[in-house]
Coordinates of C-alpha atoms in Angstrom, one line a residue:
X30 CA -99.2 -36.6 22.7
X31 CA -99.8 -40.5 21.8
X32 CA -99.9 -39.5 18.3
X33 CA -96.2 -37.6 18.6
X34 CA -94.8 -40.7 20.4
X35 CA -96.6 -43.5 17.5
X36 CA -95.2 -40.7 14.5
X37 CA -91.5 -40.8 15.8
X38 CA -91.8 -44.3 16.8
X39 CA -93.2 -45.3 13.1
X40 CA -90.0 -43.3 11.8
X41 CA -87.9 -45.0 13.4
X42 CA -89.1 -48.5 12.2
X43 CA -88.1 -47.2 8.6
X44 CA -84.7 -46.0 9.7
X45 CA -84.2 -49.1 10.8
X46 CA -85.8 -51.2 8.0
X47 CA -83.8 -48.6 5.4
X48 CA -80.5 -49.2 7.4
X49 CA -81.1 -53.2 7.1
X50 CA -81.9 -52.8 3.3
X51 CA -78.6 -50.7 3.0
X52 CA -76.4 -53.1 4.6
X53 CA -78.2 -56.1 2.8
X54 CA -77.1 -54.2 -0.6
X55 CA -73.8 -52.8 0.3
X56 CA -71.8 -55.4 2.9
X57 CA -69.3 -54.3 5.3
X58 CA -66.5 -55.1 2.7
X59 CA -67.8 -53.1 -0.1
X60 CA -68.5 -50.0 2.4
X61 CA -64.9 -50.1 3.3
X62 CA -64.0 -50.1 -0.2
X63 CA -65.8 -47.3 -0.5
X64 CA -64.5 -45.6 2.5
X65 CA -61.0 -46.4 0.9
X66 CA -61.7 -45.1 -1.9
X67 CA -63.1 -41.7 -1.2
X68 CA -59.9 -41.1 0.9
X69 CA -57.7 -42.2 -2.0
X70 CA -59.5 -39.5 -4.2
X71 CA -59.4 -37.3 -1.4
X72 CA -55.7 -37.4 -1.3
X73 CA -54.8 -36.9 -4.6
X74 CA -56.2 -33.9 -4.9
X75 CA -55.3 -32.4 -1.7
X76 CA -51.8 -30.7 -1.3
X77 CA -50.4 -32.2 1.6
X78 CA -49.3 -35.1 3.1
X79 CA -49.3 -36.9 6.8
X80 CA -47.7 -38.8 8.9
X81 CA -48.3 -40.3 12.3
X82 CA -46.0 -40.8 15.3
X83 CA -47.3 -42.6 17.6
X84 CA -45.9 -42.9 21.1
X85 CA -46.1 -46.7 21.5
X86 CA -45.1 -48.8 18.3
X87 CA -46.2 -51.9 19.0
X88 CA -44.8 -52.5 22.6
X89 CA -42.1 -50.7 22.8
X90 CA -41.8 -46.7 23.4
X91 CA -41.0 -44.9 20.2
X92 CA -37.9 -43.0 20.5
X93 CA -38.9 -40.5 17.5
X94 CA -41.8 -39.1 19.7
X95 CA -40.0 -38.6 22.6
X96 CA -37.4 -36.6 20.4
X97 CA -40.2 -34.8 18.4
X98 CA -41.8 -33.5 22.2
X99 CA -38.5 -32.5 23.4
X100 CA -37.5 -30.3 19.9
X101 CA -41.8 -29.1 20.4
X102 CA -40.7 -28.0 23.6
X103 CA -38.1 -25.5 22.4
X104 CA -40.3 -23.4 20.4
X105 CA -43.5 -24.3 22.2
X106 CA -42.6 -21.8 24.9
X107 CA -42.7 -18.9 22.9
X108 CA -44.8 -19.2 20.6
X109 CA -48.0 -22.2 22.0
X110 CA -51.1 -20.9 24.3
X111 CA -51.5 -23.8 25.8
X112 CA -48.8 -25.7 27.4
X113 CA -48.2 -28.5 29.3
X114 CA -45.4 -28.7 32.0
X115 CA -42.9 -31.0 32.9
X116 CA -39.7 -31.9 34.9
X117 CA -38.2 -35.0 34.1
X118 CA -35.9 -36.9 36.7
X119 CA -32.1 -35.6 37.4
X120 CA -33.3 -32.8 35.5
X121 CA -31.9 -29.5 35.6
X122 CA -34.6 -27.3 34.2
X123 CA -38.7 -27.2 32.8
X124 CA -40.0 -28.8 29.8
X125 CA -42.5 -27.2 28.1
X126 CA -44.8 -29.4 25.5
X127 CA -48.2 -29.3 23.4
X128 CA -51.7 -30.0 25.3
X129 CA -54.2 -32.3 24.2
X130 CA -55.1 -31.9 20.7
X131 CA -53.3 -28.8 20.4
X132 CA -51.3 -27.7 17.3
X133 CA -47.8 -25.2 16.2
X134 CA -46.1 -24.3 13.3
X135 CA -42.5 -25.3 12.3
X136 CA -40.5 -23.4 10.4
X137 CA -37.7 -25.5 8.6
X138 CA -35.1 -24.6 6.0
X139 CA -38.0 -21.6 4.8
X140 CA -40.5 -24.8 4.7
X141 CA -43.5 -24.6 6.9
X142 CA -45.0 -27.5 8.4
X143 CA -47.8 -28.2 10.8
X144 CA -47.7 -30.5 14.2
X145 CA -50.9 -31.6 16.0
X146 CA -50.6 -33.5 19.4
X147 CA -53.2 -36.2 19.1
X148 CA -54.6 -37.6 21.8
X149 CA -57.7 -40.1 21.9
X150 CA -59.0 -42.9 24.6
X151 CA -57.7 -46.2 24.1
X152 CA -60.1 -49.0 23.5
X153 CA -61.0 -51.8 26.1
X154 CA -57.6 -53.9 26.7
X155 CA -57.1 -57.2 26.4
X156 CA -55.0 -59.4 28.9
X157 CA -51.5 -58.3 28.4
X158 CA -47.9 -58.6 30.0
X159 CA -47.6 -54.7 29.7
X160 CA -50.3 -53.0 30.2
X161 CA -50.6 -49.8 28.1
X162 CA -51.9 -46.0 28.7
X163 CA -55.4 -45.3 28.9
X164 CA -54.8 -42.4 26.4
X165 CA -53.1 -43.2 23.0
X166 CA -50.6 -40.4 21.8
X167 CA -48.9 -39.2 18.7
X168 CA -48.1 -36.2 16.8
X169 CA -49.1 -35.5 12.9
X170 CA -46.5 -34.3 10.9
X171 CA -48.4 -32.2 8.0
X172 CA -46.2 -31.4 5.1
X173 CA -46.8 -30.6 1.3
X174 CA -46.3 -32.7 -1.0
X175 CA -43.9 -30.9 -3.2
X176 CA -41.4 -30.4 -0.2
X177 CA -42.0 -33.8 1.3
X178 CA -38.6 -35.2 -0.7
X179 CA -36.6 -31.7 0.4
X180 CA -37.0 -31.7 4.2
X181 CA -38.6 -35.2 5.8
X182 CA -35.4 -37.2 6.0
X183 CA -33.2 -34.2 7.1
X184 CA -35.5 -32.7 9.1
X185 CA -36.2 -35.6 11.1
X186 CA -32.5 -35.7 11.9
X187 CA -32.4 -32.6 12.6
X188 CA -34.8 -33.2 15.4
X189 CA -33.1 -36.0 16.9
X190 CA -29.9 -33.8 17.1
X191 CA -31.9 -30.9 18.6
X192 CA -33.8 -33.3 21.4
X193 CA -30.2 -35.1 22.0
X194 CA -28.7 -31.2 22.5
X195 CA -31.7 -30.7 24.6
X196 CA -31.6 -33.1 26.7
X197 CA -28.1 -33.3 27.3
X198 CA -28.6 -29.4 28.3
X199 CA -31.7 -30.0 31.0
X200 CA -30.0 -32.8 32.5
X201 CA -27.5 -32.7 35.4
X202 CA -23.9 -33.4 34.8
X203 CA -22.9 -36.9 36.4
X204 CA -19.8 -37.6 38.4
X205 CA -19.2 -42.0 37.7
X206 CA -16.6 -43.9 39.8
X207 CA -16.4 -47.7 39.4
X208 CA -17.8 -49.6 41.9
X209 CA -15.5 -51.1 44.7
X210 CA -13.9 -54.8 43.8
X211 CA -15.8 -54.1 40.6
X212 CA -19.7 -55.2 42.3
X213 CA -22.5 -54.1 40.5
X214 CA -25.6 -51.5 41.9
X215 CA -28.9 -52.6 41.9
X216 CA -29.5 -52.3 38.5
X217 CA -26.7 -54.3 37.4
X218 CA -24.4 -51.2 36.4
X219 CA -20.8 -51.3 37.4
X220 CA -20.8 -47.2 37.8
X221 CA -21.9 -45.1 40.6
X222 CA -22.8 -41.7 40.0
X223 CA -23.0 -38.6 41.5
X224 CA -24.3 -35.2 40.4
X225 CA -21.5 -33.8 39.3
X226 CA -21.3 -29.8 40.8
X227 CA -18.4 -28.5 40.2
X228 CA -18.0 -24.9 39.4
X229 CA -14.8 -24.8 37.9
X230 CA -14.6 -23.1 34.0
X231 CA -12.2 -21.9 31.9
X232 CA -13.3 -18.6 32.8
X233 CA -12.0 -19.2 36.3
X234 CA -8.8 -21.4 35.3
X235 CA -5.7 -19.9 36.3
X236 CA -3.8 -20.4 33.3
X237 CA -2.5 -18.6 30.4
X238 CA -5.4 -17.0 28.6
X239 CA -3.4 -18.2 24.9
X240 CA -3.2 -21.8 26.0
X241 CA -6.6 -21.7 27.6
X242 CA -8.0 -20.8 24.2
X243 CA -6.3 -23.2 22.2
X244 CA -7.3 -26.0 24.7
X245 CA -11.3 -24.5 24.0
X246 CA -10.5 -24.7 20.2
X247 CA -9.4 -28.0 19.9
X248 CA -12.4 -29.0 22.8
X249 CA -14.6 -27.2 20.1
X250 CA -13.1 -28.9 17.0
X251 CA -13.3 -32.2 18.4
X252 CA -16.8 -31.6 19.5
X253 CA -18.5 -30.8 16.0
X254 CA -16.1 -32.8 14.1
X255 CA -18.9 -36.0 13.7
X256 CA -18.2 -36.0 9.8
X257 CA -14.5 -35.4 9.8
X258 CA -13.9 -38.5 12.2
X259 CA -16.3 -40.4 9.9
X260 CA -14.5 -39.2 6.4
X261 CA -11.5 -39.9 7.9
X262 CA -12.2 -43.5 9.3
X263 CA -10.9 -42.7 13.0
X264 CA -13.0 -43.4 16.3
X265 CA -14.5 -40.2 17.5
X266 CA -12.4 -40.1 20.5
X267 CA -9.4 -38.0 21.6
X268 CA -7.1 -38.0 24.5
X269 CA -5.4 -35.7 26.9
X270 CA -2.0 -35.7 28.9
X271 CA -2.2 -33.0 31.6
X272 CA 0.8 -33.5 33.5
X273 CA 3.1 -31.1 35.7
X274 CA 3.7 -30.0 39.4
X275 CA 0.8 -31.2 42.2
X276 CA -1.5 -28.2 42.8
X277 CA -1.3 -26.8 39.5
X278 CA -4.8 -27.3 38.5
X279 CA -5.0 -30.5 36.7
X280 CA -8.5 -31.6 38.8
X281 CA -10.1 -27.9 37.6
X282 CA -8.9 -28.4 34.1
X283 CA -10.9 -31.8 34.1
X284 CA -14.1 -29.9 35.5
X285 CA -13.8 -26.9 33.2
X286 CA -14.2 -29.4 30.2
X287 CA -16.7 -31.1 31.6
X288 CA -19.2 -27.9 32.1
X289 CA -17.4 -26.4 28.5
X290 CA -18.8 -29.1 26.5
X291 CA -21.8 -30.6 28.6
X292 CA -20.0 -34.0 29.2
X293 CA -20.7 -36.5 32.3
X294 CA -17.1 -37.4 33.9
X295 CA -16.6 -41.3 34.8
X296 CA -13.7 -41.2 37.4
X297 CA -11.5 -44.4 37.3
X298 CA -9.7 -46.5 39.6
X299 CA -7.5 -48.6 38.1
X300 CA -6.9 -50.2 41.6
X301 CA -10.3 -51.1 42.1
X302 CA -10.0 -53.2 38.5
X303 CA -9.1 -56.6 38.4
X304 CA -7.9 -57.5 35.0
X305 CA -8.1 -56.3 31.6
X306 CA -11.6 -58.4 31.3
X307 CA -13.1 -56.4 33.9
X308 CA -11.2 -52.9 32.6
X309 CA -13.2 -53.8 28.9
X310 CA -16.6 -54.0 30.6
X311 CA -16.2 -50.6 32.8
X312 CA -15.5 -49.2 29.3
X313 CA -18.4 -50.8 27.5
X314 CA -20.7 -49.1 30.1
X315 CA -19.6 -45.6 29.5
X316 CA -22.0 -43.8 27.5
X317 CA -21.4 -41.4 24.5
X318 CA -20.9 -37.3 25.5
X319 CA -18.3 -38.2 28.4
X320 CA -15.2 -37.6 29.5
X321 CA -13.1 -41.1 31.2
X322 CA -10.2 -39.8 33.7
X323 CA -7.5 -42.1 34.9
X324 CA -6.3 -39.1 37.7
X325 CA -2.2 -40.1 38.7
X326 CA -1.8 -42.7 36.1
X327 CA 1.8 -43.1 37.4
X328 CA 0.7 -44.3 40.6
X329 CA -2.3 -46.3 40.4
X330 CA -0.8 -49.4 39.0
X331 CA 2.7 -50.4 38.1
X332 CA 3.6 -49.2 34.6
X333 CA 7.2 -48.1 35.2
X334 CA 10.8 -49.5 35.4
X335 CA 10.5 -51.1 31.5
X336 CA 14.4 -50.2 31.1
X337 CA 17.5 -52.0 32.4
X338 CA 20.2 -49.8 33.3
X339 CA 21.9 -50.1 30.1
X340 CA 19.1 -48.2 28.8
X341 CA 17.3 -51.6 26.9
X342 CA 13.9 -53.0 27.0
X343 CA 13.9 -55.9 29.8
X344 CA 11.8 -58.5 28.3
X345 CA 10.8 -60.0 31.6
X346 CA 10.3 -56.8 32.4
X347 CA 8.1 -56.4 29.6
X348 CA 6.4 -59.6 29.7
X349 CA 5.0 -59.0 33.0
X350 CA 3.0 -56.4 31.7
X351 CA 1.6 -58.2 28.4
X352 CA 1.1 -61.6 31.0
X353 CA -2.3 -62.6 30.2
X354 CA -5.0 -62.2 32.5
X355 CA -6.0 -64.4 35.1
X356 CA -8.7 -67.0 34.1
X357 CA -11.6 -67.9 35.9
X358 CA -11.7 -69.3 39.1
X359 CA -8.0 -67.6 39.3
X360 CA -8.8 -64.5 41.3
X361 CA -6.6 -61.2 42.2
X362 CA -3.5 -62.2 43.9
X363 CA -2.7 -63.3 47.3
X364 CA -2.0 -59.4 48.1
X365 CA -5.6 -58.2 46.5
X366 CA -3.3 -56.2 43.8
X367 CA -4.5 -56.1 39.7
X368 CA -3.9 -58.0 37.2
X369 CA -4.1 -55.2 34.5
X370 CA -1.4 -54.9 31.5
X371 CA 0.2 -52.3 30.2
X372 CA -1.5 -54.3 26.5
X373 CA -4.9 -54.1 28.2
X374 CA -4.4 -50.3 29.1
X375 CA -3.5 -49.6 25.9
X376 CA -6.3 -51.3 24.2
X377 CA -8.5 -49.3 26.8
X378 CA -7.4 -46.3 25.0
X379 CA -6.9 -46.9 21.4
X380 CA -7.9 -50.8 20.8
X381 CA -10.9 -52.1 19.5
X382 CA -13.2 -51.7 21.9
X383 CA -12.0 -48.3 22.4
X384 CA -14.4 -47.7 19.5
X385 CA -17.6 -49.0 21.1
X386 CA -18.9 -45.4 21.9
X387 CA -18.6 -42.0 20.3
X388 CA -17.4 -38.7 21.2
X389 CA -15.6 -39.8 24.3
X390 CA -12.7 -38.0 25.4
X391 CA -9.3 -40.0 27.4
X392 CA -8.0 -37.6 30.3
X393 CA -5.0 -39.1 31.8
X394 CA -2.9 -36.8 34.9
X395 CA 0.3 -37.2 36.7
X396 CA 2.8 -35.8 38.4
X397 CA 5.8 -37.2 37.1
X398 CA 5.6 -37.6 33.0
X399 CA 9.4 -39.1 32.7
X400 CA 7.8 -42.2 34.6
X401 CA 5.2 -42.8 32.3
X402 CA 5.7 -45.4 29.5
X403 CA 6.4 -43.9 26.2
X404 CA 3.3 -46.7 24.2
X405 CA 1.1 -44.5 26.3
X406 CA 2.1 -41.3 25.2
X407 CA 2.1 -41.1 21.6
X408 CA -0.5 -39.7 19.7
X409 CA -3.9 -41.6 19.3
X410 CA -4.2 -42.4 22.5
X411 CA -2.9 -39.1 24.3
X412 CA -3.5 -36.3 21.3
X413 CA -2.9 -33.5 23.3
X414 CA -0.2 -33.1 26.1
X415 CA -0.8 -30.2 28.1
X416 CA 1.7 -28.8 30.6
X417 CA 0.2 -27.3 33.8
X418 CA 3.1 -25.2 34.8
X419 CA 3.1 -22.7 38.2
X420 CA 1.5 -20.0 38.5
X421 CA 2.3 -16.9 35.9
X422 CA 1.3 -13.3 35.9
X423 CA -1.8 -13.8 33.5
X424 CA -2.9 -17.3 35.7
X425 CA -2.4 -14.3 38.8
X426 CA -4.5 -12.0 37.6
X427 CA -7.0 -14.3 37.1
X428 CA -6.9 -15.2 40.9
X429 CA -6.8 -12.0 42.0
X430 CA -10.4 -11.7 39.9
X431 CA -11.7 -15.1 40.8
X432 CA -11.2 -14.6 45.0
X433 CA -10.9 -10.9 45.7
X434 CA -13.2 -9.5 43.1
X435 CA -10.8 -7.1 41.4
X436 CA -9.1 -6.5 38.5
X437 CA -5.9 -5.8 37.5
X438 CA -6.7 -2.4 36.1
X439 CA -8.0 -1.6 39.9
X440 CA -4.7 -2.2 41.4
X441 CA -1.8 0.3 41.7
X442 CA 0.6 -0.1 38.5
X443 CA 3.7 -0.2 40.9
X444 CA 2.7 -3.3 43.1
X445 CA 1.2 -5.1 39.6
X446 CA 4.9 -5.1 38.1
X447 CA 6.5 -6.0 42.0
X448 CA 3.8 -8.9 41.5
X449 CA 5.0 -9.5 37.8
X450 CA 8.8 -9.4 38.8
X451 CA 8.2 -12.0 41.7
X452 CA 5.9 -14.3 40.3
X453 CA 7.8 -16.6 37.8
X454 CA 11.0 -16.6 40.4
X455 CA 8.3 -18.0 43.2
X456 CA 7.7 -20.7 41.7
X457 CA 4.5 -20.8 43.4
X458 CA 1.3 -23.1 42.0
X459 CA -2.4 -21.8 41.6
X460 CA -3.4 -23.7 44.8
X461 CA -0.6 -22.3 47.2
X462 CA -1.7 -18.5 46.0
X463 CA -4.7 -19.5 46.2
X464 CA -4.7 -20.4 49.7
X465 CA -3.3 -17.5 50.5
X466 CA -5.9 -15.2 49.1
X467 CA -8.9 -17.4 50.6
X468 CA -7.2 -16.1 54.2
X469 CA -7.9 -12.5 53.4
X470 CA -10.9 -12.3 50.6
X471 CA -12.6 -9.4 52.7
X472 CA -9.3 -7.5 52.9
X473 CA -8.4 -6.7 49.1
X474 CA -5.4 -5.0 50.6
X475 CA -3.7 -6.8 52.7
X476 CA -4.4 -9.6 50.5
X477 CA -2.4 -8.2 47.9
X478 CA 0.3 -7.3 50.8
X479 CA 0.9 -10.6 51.9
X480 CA 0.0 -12.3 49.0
X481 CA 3.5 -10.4 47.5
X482 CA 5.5 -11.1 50.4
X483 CA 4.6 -14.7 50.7
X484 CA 6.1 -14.6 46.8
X485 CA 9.0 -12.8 47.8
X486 CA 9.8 -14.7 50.9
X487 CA 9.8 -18.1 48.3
X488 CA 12.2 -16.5 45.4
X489 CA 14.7 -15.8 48.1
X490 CA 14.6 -19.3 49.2
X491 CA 14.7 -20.6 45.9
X492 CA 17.6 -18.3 44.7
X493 CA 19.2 -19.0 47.7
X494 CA 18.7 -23.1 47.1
X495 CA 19.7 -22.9 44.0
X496 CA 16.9 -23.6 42.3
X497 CA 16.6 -21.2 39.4
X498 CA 20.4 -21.8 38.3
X499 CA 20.9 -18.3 37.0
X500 CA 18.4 -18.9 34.2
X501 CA 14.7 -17.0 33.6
X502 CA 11.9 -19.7 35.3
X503 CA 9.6 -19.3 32.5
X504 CA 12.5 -20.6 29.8
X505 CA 13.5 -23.5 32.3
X506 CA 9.7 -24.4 32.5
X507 CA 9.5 -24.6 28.2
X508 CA 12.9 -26.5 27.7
X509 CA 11.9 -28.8 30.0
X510 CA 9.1 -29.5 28.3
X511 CA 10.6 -29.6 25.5
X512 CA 13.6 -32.5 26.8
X513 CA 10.2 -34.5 28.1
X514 CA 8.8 -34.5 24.3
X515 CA 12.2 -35.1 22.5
X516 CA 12.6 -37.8 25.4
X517 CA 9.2 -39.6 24.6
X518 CA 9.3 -39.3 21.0
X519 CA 12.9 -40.9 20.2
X520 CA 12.3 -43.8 22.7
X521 CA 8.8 -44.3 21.7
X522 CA 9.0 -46.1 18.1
X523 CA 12.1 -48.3 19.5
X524 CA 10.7 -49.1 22.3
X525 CA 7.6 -49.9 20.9
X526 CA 8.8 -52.2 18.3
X527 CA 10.8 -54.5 20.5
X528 CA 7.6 -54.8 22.9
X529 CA 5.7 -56.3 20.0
X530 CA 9.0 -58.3 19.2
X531 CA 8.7 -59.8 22.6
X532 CA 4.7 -60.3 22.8
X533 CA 5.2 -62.3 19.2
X534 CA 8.0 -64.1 20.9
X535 CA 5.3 -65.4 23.7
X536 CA 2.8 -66.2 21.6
X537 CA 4.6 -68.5 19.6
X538 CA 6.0 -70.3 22.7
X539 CA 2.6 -70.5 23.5
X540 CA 1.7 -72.1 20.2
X541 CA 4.5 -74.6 20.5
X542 CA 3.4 -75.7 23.7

């Protein structure tokens, strides 16, 4: 046994006299050249390439990783055995991701490439301000060489489009409103949100089915139309009128895009803004994806009563809404009323800083359109106008679906044409038959029953108020439209021009003095 223990300890005296001989002849640097060199060789005759994403580059959290696990994630479900499981906060749904040194295969563009999620202990830290992980992460990205130029730069973009969708998609929708007296949260933001719930869709809208789908097209065209707005050289931004009777669905149209395209809503009141300072920074904190409401433009601050009687521009009329802002130290008003211009609003919507995010979408409602200035209303800042007229036979049929469960091929042919005769002549909006089938949603029936009598009983009193005026509703409803369009676009450019007139006017007084 002594003579076992004196052989291995005699062998390991020349292990260790060998190892000091070899790192007398070959020094550290010329065993790294080495090293470097065999892996150079290596290289060029393997096939493929690599590259490593760390999570942390440097001190700050790589954003390509993050994108790289949630796009993993997508495919990882179907296809990995072992999985790790997530739920990230104000999250709507599971993430699935790679364990621990575990690996998957990509497919992209017919290319195959090969992901391993590496994870290895972090050496002993030093004293630091941020303290990192104990385990260091990344993913390898294998690739060979003869596709590396055909799919690395697209097909990292491609990921970070496919991580944005994804997130976007897991993540609850938020409902923003601007703080009260403009204060800031406890994080410094001047938005407070909400999750935003509502179930409203266009599915559910009571509108006409044509208009609905045109409003979905152009949602849908503005949506994936990145490269046209670029080509182009407009902001990707676009802005919608909705405007028409109270009760006619203006709120639910605002919801329905919202869940249509995936888009957090930031709700906001104009009274609660000081001056167009203050309106500039609300905007600034808005984020990309959203849609920015301004609900009863006409009666949240003063942008009426432009005209004289004579029909002209009154420029002190005018000038009170270009007056600059107050300064510092000058506060709101003895009254606690805003300072915002009608120049400030406008610059809101279509100005520079208008231009600050992407794929943002104006929503302006009101009741009364005539009282709206006509700078507001041309196209650039509000693209689309949509009407949101009273109810109509397809918007009832869509009711009857959404509240009593039926269609309109379950109900008797007679009472669907006494519903179709009654229903423009009512004058009726979506909320008021609405109401009235929320009252009998067990009782198909009598729903049905009272929901034609309560249309009947308003035609008479409008025929007998003189309301209709002997003419078909749906026709009065179109030319009037039509009038508010004409109206809007022959005072517009007139109108328009003299304001400018009068703001060049005031800043060369200015000048002078």
């Amino acid at each position: 046994m002594n003579e076992y223990w004196t052989s291995l300890a005699s062998l390991l005296g020349v292990f260790a006299f060998c190892q000091t001989i070899l790192q007398a002849v070959f020094p550290p640097e010329l065993r790294f050249a080495s090293v470097k060199l065999f892996y150079r060789i290596f290289h060029c005759f393997s096939s493929y390439c690599y590259f490593d994403i760390t999570e942390i580059d440097g001190v700050n959290t790589n954003e390509l990783y993050n994108a790289v696990q949630l796009y993993l994630s997508s495919s990882v479900s179907i296809t990995g055995n072992r999985l790790s499981l997530t739920r990230a906060v104000n999250s709507s749904g599971f993430t699935f991701g790679l364990a621990n040194n575990d690996s998957i295969v990509d497919t992209f563009n017919g290319v195959n490439v090969l992901w391993e999620h590496v994870v290895t202990q972090r050496q002993a830290q030093t004293f630091s301000w941020r303290p990192l992980p104990d385990e260091k992460r990344g993913f390898t990205l294998r690739i060979k060489k003869k596709d590396k130029s055909f799919i690395l730069n697209s097909y990292l973009d491609y990921i970070m489009e496919r991580a944005s969708d994804i997130r976007r998609n897991n993540q609850d929708r938020l409902l923003y409103t601007n703080s009260r007296g403009g204060s800031l949260d406890s994080r410094g933001h001047p938005w407070e949100s909400v999750p935003f719930k509502h179930p409203s869709t266009f599915d559910t809208l009571a509108m006409d089915p044509h208009k609905k789908k045109e409003i979905m097209e152009d949602l849908l065209d503005f949506a994936n139309g990145q490269s046209f707005y670029h080509k182009t050289g407009r902001a990707w931004k676009r802005g919608y009128l909705l405007y028409g009777p109270p009760g006619t669905g203006k709120s639910s149209m605002i919801a329905a895009m919202a869940n249509f395209l995936g888009y957090d809503i930031y709700d906001l009141e104009l009274t609660e803004v000081h001056n167009n300072s203050e309106l500039r920074k609300l905007l600034m904190k808005t984020s990309s994806k959203s849609i920015i409401v301004i609900e009863d433009i006409d009666c949240s601050i003063n942008l009426t009563g432009r005209k004289n009687n004579n029909g002209s521009v009154s420029v002190s009329a005018s000038r009170s809404y270009y007056d600059s802002e107050i300064r510092a130290g000058g506060g709101c008003g003895e009254e606690g009323g805003n300072n915002i211009t009608l120049s400030g609003l406008l610059n809101f919507t279509d100005g520079l800083w208008s231009c600050c995010g992407s794929e943002r979408i104006f929503v302006f409602t009101t009741n009364h359109i005539e009282k709206l200035d006509p700078a507001l209303l041309r196209s650039g800042r509000m693209d689309m106008h949509i009407f949101m007229s009273y109810c109509s036979f397809p918007a009832l049929k869509i009711l009857l679906k959404n509240y009593l469960g039926c269609e309109a091929c379950e109900l008797e042919e007679s009472i669907l044409k006494q519903l179709e005769e009654v229903v423009d002549v009512a004058r009726m909006t979506p909320a008021d038959i609405s109401e009235v089938l929320i009252k009998n949603r067990r009782k198909k029936e009598k729903a049905v029953e009272e929901l034609f009598e309560t249309l009947k009983l308003r035609a008479e009193m409008n025929e007998k108020s003189g309301v209709l005026r002997g003419k078909n509703v749906v026709e009065e409803e179109e030319e009037e439209e039509e009038q508010e369009k004409r109206a809007l676009d022959s005072e517009s450019p007139k109108q328009e021009s003299e304001i400018e007139d009068n703001c060049k006017e005031e800043e060369e007084e200015k000048k002078i003095k």
